[in-house]
Amino acid sequence: MAETDLGKTIDRALADLREAFLPRFRAAATEQALRDENAKILGKKGELTAILKQLGQAAPASRKAIGEKVNSLKQEVETGFESCLSDLKRKAREAELSAPAFDLTLPGRMPIPRGHEHPVSIVREDVVAIFRQLGFAVFDGPEIEHEENNFTHLGFPPDHPATDMQDSFWTTSGKLLRTHTSNIQIRALSTIEPPMAFIAPGTVYRRDDDATHSPMFHQIEAFLVDRSVTFAHLKGILAEFAERLYGPGTPVRLRPSYFPFVEPGAEVDIGCVFCKGASGVRVGCNLCKHTGWIEILGCGMIHPVVFENCFKDRGIDPEKWSGFALGMGLERIAMLRYGIPNIKLLFENDPRFLAQF
Ligand code: PHE
Protein backbone atom coordinates (compact mmCIF):
# COMPACT_ATOMS: atom_id res chain seq x y z
CA MET A 1 0.00 0.00 0.00
CA ALA A 2 1.35 3.43 -0.80
CA GLU A 3 2.36 5.43 2.24
CA THR A 4 -0.15 8.21 1.66
CA ASP A 5 -2.87 5.59 1.35
CA LEU A 6 -1.73 4.11 4.66
CA GLY A 7 -1.91 7.53 6.26
CA LYS A 8 -5.45 7.95 4.98
CA THR A 9 -6.47 4.49 6.13
CA ILE A 10 -5.20 5.25 9.62
CA ASP A 11 -6.95 8.62 9.62
CA ARG A 12 -10.20 6.96 8.60
CA ALA A 13 -9.83 4.26 11.26
CA LEU A 14 -9.12 6.86 13.92
CA ALA A 15 -12.10 8.95 12.89
CA ASP A 16 -14.40 5.88 12.96
CA LEU A 17 -13.18 4.92 16.39
CA ARG A 18 -13.52 8.47 17.71
CA GLU A 19 -17.21 8.47 16.70
CA ALA A 20 -17.91 4.98 17.96
CA PHE A 21 -16.20 4.62 21.33
CA LEU A 22 -18.45 6.81 23.49
CA PRO A 23 -21.76 5.28 22.34
CA ARG A 24 -20.20 1.86 22.88
CA PHE A 25 -19.16 2.80 26.43
CA ARG A 26 -22.56 4.29 27.17
CA ALA A 27 -24.30 1.13 26.01
CA ALA A 28 -22.50 -0.93 28.63
CA ALA A 29 -24.96 -1.68 31.42
CA THR A 30 -22.52 -3.05 33.99
CA GLU A 31 -19.06 -2.19 35.17
CA GLN A 32 -17.75 -5.47 33.77
CA ALA A 33 -19.31 -4.82 30.37
CA LEU A 34 -17.73 -1.37 30.34
CA ARG A 35 -14.31 -2.75 31.21
CA ASP A 36 -14.63 -5.41 28.48
CA GLU A 37 -15.50 -2.73 25.94
CA ASN A 38 -12.54 -0.63 27.05
CA ALA A 39 -10.23 -3.63 26.67
CA LYS A 40 -11.50 -4.17 23.11
CA ILE A 41 -10.14 -0.72 22.26
CA LEU A 42 -7.13 -0.15 24.48
CA GLY A 43 -6.17 -3.72 25.38
CA LYS A 44 -3.13 -5.58 23.95
CA LYS A 45 -5.20 -6.81 21.06
CA GLY A 46 -7.45 -3.76 21.05
CA GLU A 47 -8.50 -1.73 18.03
CA LEU A 48 -6.45 1.36 18.84
CA THR A 49 -3.42 -0.79 19.65
CA ALA A 50 -3.80 -2.43 16.25
CA ILE A 51 -3.81 0.99 14.57
CA LEU A 52 -0.69 1.98 16.51
CA LYS A 53 1.06 -1.15 15.22
CA GLN A 54 0.58 -0.01 11.62
CA LEU A 55 2.52 3.15 12.39
CA GLY A 56 5.82 1.40 11.68
CA GLN A 57 4.87 1.04 8.05
CA ALA A 58 4.03 4.73 7.60
CA ALA A 59 6.49 7.15 5.99
CA PRO A 60 8.95 8.44 8.62
CA ALA A 61 7.89 12.01 7.83
CA SER A 62 4.23 11.37 8.70
CA ARG A 63 4.83 9.06 11.67
CA LYS A 64 5.02 11.87 14.18
CA ALA A 65 1.74 13.43 13.11
CA ILE A 66 -0.08 10.11 13.06
CA GLY A 67 1.44 9.15 16.40
CA GLU A 68 0.13 12.34 17.96
CA LYS A 69 -3.37 11.66 16.61
CA VAL A 70 -3.33 8.12 17.99
CA ASN A 71 -2.17 9.36 21.38
CA SER A 72 -4.74 12.11 21.61
CA LEU A 73 -7.51 9.64 20.75
CA LYS A 74 -6.13 7.27 23.34
CA GLN A 75 -6.49 10.01 25.94
CA GLU A 76 -10.06 10.76 24.84
CA VAL A 77 -10.92 7.08 25.17
CA GLU A 78 -9.37 6.93 28.64
CA THR A 79 -11.25 10.01 29.80
CA GLY A 80 -14.48 8.68 28.29
CA PHE A 81 -13.99 5.37 30.06
CA GLU A 82 -13.37 7.00 33.45
CA SER A 83 -16.44 9.23 33.18
CA CYS A 84 -18.70 6.35 32.09
CA LEU A 85 -17.30 4.26 34.94
CA SER A 86 -18.10 6.88 37.57
CA ASP A 87 -21.58 7.31 36.01
CA LEU A 88 -22.19 3.59 36.36
CA LYS A 89 -20.98 3.55 39.96
CA ARG A 90 -23.13 6.53 40.87
CA LYS A 91 -26.20 4.90 39.32
CA ALA A 92 -25.53 1.67 41.15
CA ARG A 93 -25.24 3.54 44.45
CA GLU A 94 -28.44 5.50 43.77
CA ALA A 95 -30.28 2.27 42.96
CA GLU A 96 -28.98 0.76 46.19
CA LEU A 97 -30.12 3.76 48.22
CA SER A 98 -33.58 3.94 46.71
CA ALA A 99 -34.17 0.19 46.97
CA PRO A 100 -36.37 -1.03 49.82
CA ALA A 101 -34.42 -0.91 53.10
CA PHE A 102 -32.57 -4.07 54.10
CA ASP A 103 -34.57 -5.82 56.80
CA LEU A 104 -32.16 -6.78 59.56
CA THR A 105 -34.88 -8.69 61.38
CA LEU A 106 -35.34 -11.27 58.60
CA PRO A 107 -34.31 -14.76 59.68
CA GLY A 108 -31.03 -15.91 58.14
CA ARG A 109 -30.82 -18.67 55.55
CA MET A 110 -28.07 -20.58 57.36
CA PRO A 111 -28.78 -22.06 60.78
CA ILE A 112 -26.69 -20.26 63.40
CA PRO A 113 -24.39 -22.77 65.10
CA ARG A 114 -25.07 -23.07 68.82
CA GLY A 115 -22.36 -22.34 71.32
CA HIS A 116 -21.45 -24.69 74.12
CA GLU A 117 -20.93 -24.13 77.79
CA HIS A 118 -17.31 -24.43 78.86
CA PRO A 119 -16.66 -27.57 80.94
CA VAL A 120 -15.30 -25.43 83.80
CA SER A 121 -18.52 -23.36 83.76
CA ILE A 122 -20.63 -26.53 83.78
CA VAL A 123 -18.75 -27.92 86.76
CA ARG A 124 -18.85 -24.57 88.58
CA GLU A 125 -22.62 -24.31 88.16
CA ASP A 126 -23.07 -27.90 89.34
CA VAL A 127 -20.91 -27.40 92.43
CA VAL A 128 -22.58 -24.07 93.25
CA ALA A 129 -26.02 -25.68 92.82
CA ILE A 130 -25.14 -28.54 95.16
CA PHE A 131 -23.93 -26.21 97.91
CA ARG A 132 -26.91 -23.92 97.47
CA GLN A 133 -29.18 -26.90 97.95
CA LEU A 134 -27.27 -27.59 101.16
CA GLY A 135 -27.99 -24.05 102.39
CA PHE A 136 -24.80 -22.17 101.44
CA ALA A 137 -24.99 -18.66 99.95
CA VAL A 138 -22.54 -17.19 97.42
CA PHE A 139 -19.90 -14.69 98.57
CA ASP A 140 -17.72 -12.80 96.11
CA GLY A 141 -14.38 -11.03 96.41
CA PRO A 142 -11.62 -9.41 94.36
CA GLU A 143 -8.89 -11.16 92.39
CA ILE A 144 -6.34 -8.48 93.29
CA GLU A 145 -6.02 -8.87 97.03
CA HIS A 146 -4.20 -7.51 100.07
CA GLU A 147 -1.53 -9.75 101.54
CA GLU A 148 -3.50 -9.78 104.85
CA ASN A 149 -6.57 -11.40 103.31
CA ASN A 150 -4.68 -13.83 101.12
CA PHE A 151 -1.97 -14.87 103.60
CA THR A 152 -1.48 -13.10 106.93
CA HIS A 153 -4.93 -13.42 108.52
CA LEU A 154 -5.06 -17.02 107.30
CA GLY A 155 -2.06 -17.76 109.49
CA PHE A 156 0.63 -18.02 106.83
CA PRO A 157 4.00 -17.19 108.42
CA PRO A 158 5.78 -14.32 106.58
CA ASP A 159 8.44 -16.67 105.22
CA HIS A 160 5.98 -19.24 103.85
CA PRO A 161 7.05 -20.29 100.33
CA ALA A 162 3.63 -19.32 98.88
CA THR A 163 4.30 -15.69 99.82
CA ASP A 164 7.45 -15.78 97.70
CA MET A 165 7.81 -13.87 94.44
CA GLN A 166 8.58 -17.21 92.79
CA ASP A 167 5.19 -18.66 93.69
CA SER A 168 2.75 -15.74 93.55
CA PHE A 169 2.09 -12.79 91.25
CA TRP A 170 2.70 -9.53 93.13
CA THR A 171 1.73 -6.08 91.90
CA THR A 172 4.13 -3.14 92.22
CA SER A 173 1.88 -1.66 94.92
CA GLY A 174 2.36 -4.67 97.22
CA LYS A 175 -0.93 -6.43 96.48
CA LEU A 176 -1.09 -9.80 94.78
CA LEU A 177 -3.31 -11.86 92.50
CA ARG A 178 -5.05 -14.11 95.01
CA THR A 179 -3.49 -17.55 95.12
CA HIS A 180 -6.68 -19.22 96.37
CA THR A 181 -10.31 -18.41 97.19
CA SER A 182 -9.54 -18.73 100.92
CA ASN A 183 -9.25 -14.91 100.95
CA ILE A 184 -13.07 -15.01 100.96
CA GLN A 185 -13.06 -16.71 104.35
CA ILE A 186 -11.24 -13.68 105.74
CA ARG A 187 -13.48 -11.20 103.94
CA ALA A 188 -16.67 -12.87 105.15
CA LEU A 189 -15.47 -13.48 108.71
CA SER A 190 -14.29 -9.86 109.00
CA THR A 191 -17.59 -8.34 107.87
CA ILE A 192 -20.48 -10.73 108.55
CA GLU A 193 -21.96 -11.70 111.91
CA PRO A 194 -21.76 -15.47 112.47
CA PRO A 195 -23.38 -17.92 111.94
CA MET A 196 -22.72 -18.14 108.22
CA ALA A 197 -22.40 -20.66 105.39
CA PHE A 198 -20.86 -19.49 102.14
CA ILE A 199 -19.41 -20.72 98.89
CA ALA A 200 -17.05 -18.58 96.85
CA PRO A 201 -16.26 -19.51 93.24
CA GLY A 202 -13.46 -17.55 91.59
CA THR A 203 -10.32 -17.20 89.56
CA VAL A 204 -6.96 -17.72 91.28
CA TYR A 205 -3.35 -17.32 90.16
CA ARG A 206 -0.06 -19.10 90.81
CA ARG A 207 3.32 -19.29 89.11
CA ASP A 208 2.72 -22.85 87.89
CA ASP A 209 2.58 -24.21 84.36
CA ASP A 210 2.52 -27.87 83.25
CA ALA A 211 0.10 -30.61 82.08
CA THR A 212 -2.00 -30.36 85.25
CA HIS A 213 -1.28 -26.77 86.35
CA SER A 214 -2.14 -23.44 84.76
CA PRO A 215 -1.03 -19.99 86.05
CA MET A 216 -4.70 -19.00 86.16
CA PHE A 217 -7.33 -21.46 87.30
CA HIS A 218 -10.62 -21.67 89.16
CA GLN A 219 -11.48 -22.65 92.69
CA ILE A 220 -14.55 -22.96 94.83
CA GLU A 221 -14.29 -22.36 98.55
CA ALA A 222 -16.99 -23.46 100.97
CA PHE A 223 -17.06 -22.63 104.67
CA LEU A 224 -19.52 -22.79 107.50
CA VAL A 225 -19.30 -21.10 110.91
CA ASP A 226 -21.67 -21.76 113.79
CA ARG A 227 -21.65 -22.79 117.43
CA SER A 228 -20.35 -26.32 118.02
CA VAL A 229 -19.47 -27.22 114.45
CA THR A 230 -17.48 -30.46 114.43
CA PHE A 231 -15.42 -32.49 112.02
CA ALA A 232 -18.42 -34.80 111.68
CA HIS A 233 -20.38 -31.96 110.07
CA LEU A 234 -17.56 -31.47 107.58
CA LYS A 235 -17.46 -35.19 106.81
CA GLY A 236 -21.20 -35.29 106.32
CA ILE A 237 -21.09 -32.39 103.87
CA LEU A 238 -18.20 -34.00 101.97
CA ALA A 239 -19.99 -37.33 101.62
CA GLU A 240 -23.16 -35.59 100.49
CA PHE A 241 -21.24 -33.43 98.03
CA ALA A 242 -19.37 -36.40 96.51
CA GLU A 243 -22.60 -38.33 96.02
CA ARG A 244 -24.39 -35.42 94.43
CA LEU A 245 -21.49 -34.60 92.10
CA TYR A 246 -20.21 -38.08 91.20
CA GLY A 247 -23.22 -40.27 91.88
CA PRO A 248 -24.63 -42.33 94.77
CA GLY A 249 -22.22 -44.60 96.58
CA THR A 250 -19.10 -42.61 95.63
CA PRO A 251 -16.54 -43.57 98.31
CA VAL A 252 -14.86 -40.70 100.20
CA ARG A 253 -11.62 -40.88 102.15
CA LEU A 254 -9.83 -38.25 104.26
CA ARG A 255 -6.08 -38.07 104.65
CA PRO A 256 -4.47 -35.81 107.26
CA SER A 257 -2.85 -32.80 105.61
CA TYR A 258 -1.55 -29.35 106.47
CA PHE A 259 -2.91 -25.91 105.57
CA PRO A 260 -1.99 -22.98 107.85
CA PHE A 261 -5.62 -21.90 108.25
CA VAL A 262 -7.19 -25.20 109.35
CA GLU A 263 -6.63 -27.54 112.26
CA PRO A 264 -7.00 -30.41 111.80
CA GLY A 265 -6.58 -30.33 108.02
CA ALA A 266 -7.25 -33.03 105.48
CA GLU A 267 -7.14 -33.87 101.83
CA VAL A 268 -10.18 -35.57 100.40
CA ASP A 269 -10.04 -38.45 97.94
CA ILE A 270 -12.94 -40.02 96.12
CA GLY A 271 -12.96 -43.52 94.71
CA CYS A 272 -11.45 -43.31 91.21
CA VAL A 273 -14.28 -42.38 88.85
CA PHE A 274 -12.56 -44.17 85.96
CA CYS A 275 -11.59 -47.61 87.25
CA LYS A 276 -13.87 -47.66 90.31
CA GLY A 277 -10.80 -49.14 91.99
CA ALA A 278 -11.79 -48.04 95.47
CA SER A 279 -14.95 -50.11 95.39
CA GLY A 280 -12.92 -53.18 94.49
CA VAL A 281 -14.43 -53.65 91.02
CA ARG A 282 -11.05 -53.23 89.31
CA VAL A 283 -7.50 -52.77 90.52
CA GLY A 284 -6.78 -49.21 89.38
CA CYS A 285 -5.75 -47.17 86.40
CA ASN A 286 -3.17 -44.59 85.32
CA LEU A 287 -5.36 -41.71 86.43
CA CYS A 288 -5.46 -42.82 90.05
CA LYS A 289 -1.89 -44.11 89.75
CA HIS A 290 -3.24 -47.57 90.61
CA THR A 291 -4.34 -46.51 94.07
CA GLY A 292 -8.05 -46.54 93.34
CA TRP A 293 -8.34 -43.03 94.85
CA ILE A 294 -8.29 -39.52 93.39
CA GLU A 295 -7.71 -36.33 95.37
CA ILE A 296 -10.39 -33.68 94.84
CA LEU A 297 -10.05 -31.04 97.55
CA GLY A 298 -8.45 -29.70 100.71
CA CYS A 299 -10.39 -29.03 103.89
CA GLY A 300 -10.30 -28.77 107.67
CA MET A 301 -11.65 -27.08 110.77
CA ILE A 302 -11.11 -23.32 110.65
CA HIS A 303 -8.02 -22.52 112.75
CA PRO A 304 -8.63 -20.57 116.01
CA VAL A 305 -6.05 -18.06 114.78
CA VAL A 306 -8.29 -17.20 111.83
CA PHE A 307 -11.22 -16.48 114.18
CA GLU A 308 -8.88 -14.40 116.36
CA ASN A 309 -7.68 -12.34 113.41
CA CYS A 310 -11.16 -11.66 112.03
CA PHE A 311 -13.21 -11.29 115.25
CA LYS A 312 -10.84 -9.59 117.72
CA ASP A 313 -11.63 -5.97 116.71
CA ARG A 314 -15.33 -6.60 116.36
CA GLY A 315 -16.37 -7.61 119.85
CA ILE A 316 -17.12 -11.18 118.79
CA ASP A 317 -15.83 -13.90 121.09
CA PRO A 318 -13.70 -16.25 118.92
CA GLU A 319 -14.06 -19.01 121.56
CA LYS A 320 -17.79 -19.27 120.95
CA TRP A 321 -17.52 -20.14 117.27
CA SER A 322 -16.20 -23.00 115.24
CA GLY A 323 -16.41 -23.95 111.61
CA PHE A 324 -15.03 -25.86 108.68
CA ALA A 325 -13.67 -24.81 105.30
CA LEU A 326 -12.92 -26.62 102.07
CA GLY A 327 -11.50 -25.61 98.72
CA MET A 328 -11.29 -27.34 95.37
CA GLY A 329 -9.85 -26.66 91.91
CA LEU A 330 -12.54 -26.65 89.24
CA GLU A 331 -10.23 -27.58 86.36
CA ARG A 332 -9.29 -30.71 88.25
CA ILE A 333 -12.94 -31.59 88.91
CA ALA A 334 -13.74 -31.03 85.20
CA MET A 335 -10.74 -33.08 84.04
CA LEU A 336 -11.81 -35.95 86.27
CA ARG A 337 -15.42 -35.79 85.27
CA TYR A 338 -14.81 -35.68 81.51
CA GLY A 339 -11.49 -37.58 81.32
CA ILE A 340 -9.61 -34.54 79.97
CA PRO A 341 -5.90 -35.44 79.93
CA ASN A 342 -4.31 -31.97 79.70
CA ILE A 343 -5.36 -28.78 81.47
CA LYS A 344 -4.31 -26.71 78.44
CA LEU A 345 -7.36 -28.01 76.56
CA LEU A 346 -9.48 -26.05 79.02
CA PHE A 347 -7.79 -22.75 78.14
CA GLU A 348 -7.27 -22.99 74.37
CA ASN A 349 -11.00 -22.60 73.59
CA ASP A 350 -10.77 -24.74 70.47
CA PRO A 351 -14.39 -25.03 69.23
CA ARG A 352 -13.79 -28.69 68.25
CA PHE A 353 -12.99 -29.42 71.88
CA LEU A 354 -15.74 -27.26 73.38
CA ALA A 355 -18.42 -28.67 71.04
CA GLN A 356 -18.16 -31.97 72.90
CA PHE A 357 -19.84 -30.58 76.01
N1 PHE B 1 -6.86 -22.86 99.89
C1 PHE B 1 -6.39 -24.23 99.78
C2 PHE B 1 -5.63 -24.39 98.45
O1 PHE B 1 -5.74 -23.57 97.62
C3 PHE B 1 -7.52 -25.20 99.83
C4 PHE B 1 -8.23 -25.24 101.15
C5 PHE B 1 -9.35 -24.48 101.35
C6 PHE B 1 -7.76 -26.05 102.17
C7 PHE B 1 -10.00 -24.52 102.57
C8 PHE B 1 -8.40 -26.09 103.37
C9 PHE B 1 -9.52 -25.34 103.58
O2 PHE B 1 -4.90 -25.36 98.28
CSV table of N, CA and C and ligand atoms in Angstrom, one decimal, residues 179-182 185 206 219 221-222 259 261-262 266 298-300 325-328, ligand 1:
chain,number,residue,atom,x,y,z
A,179,THR,N,-4.0,-16.2,95.5
A,179,THR,CA,-3.5,-17.6,95.1
A,179,THR,C,-4.5,-18.6,95.4
A,180,HIS,N,-5.6,-18.3,96.1
A,180,HIS,CA,-6.7,-19.2,96.4
A,180,HIS,C,-7.9,-18.4,96.7
A,181,THR,N,-9.1,-19.1,96.8
A,181,THR,CA,-10.3,-18.4,97.2
A,181,THR,C,-10.5,-18.3,98.7
A,182,SER,N,-9.4,-18.8,99.5
A,182,SER,CA,-9.5,-18.7,100.9
A,182,SER,C,-9.5,-17.3,101.4
A,185,GLN,N,-12.8,-16.4,102.9
A,185,GLN,CA,-13.1,-16.7,104.4
A,185,GLN,C,-12.8,-15.5,105.2
A,206,ARG,N,-1.3,-18.6,90.2
A,206,ARG,CA,-0.1,-19.1,90.8
A,206,ARG,C,1.0,-19.2,89.7
A,219,GLN,N,-11.2,-21.9,91.5
A,219,GLN,CA,-11.5,-22.7,92.7
A,219,GLN,C,-12.9,-22.4,93.2
A,221,GLU,N,-14.5,-22.3,97.1
A,221,GLU,CA,-14.3,-22.4,98.6
A,221,GLU,C,-15.7,-22.6,99.2
A,222,ALA,N,-15.7,-23.4,100.2
A,222,ALA,CA,-17.0,-23.5,101.0
A,222,ALA,C,-16.6,-23.4,102.4
A,259,PHE,N,-2.7,-27.3,106.1
A,259,PHE,CA,-2.9,-25.9,105.6
A,259,PHE,C,-2.8,-25.0,106.8
A,261,PHE,N,-4.4,-22.5,107.7
A,261,PHE,CA,-5.6,-21.9,108.2
A,261,PHE,C,-6.6,-22.9,108.7
A,262,VAL,N,-6.3,-24.2,108.8
A,262,VAL,CA,-7.2,-25.2,109.4
A,262,VAL,C,-6.5,-26.1,110.4
A,266,ALA,N,-7.2,-31.7,106.2
A,266,ALA,CA,-7.3,-33.0,105.5
A,266,ALA,C,-7.3,-32.8,104.0
A,298,GLY,N,-9.1,-29.8,99.4
A,298,GLY,CA,-8.5,-29.7,100.7
A,298,GLY,C,-9.5,-29.1,101.7
A,299,CYS,N,-9.4,-29.5,103.0
A,299,CYS,CA,-10.4,-29.0,103.9
A,299,CYS,C,-9.9,-29.1,105.3
A,300,GLY,N,-10.7,-28.7,106.3
A,300,GLY,CA,-10.3,-28.8,107.7
A,300,GLY,C,-11.2,-27.9,108.5
A,325,ALA,N,-13.9,-25.4,106.6
A,325,ALA,CA,-13.7,-24.8,105.3
A,325,ALA,C,-13.2,-25.9,104.4
A,326,LEU,N,-13.5,-25.7,103.1
A,326,LEU,CA,-12.9,-26.6,102.1
A,326,LEU,C,-12.7,-25.8,100.8
A,327,GLY,N,-11.8,-26.3,100.0
A,327,GLY,CA,-11.5,-25.6,98.7
A,327,GLY,C,-11.1,-26.6,97.7
A,328,MET,N,-11.6,-26.4,96.4
A,328,MET,CA,-11.3,-27.3,95.4
A,328,MET,C,-11.0,-26.6,94.1
B,1,PHE,N1,-6.9,-22.9,99.9
B,1,PHE,C1,-6.4,-24.2,99.8
B,1,PHE,C2,-5.6,-24.4,98.5
B,1,PHE,O1,-5.7,-23.6,97.6
B,1,PHE,C3,-7.5,-25.2,99.8
B,1,PHE,C4,-8.2,-25.2,101.1
B,1,PHE,C5,-9.3,-24.5,101.3
B,1,PHE,C6,-7.8,-26.1,102.2
B,1,PHE,C7,-10.0,-24.5,102.6
B,1,PHE,C8,-8.4,-26.1,103.4
B,1,PHE,C9,-9.5,-25.3,103.6
B,1,PHE,O2,-4.9,-25.4,98.3
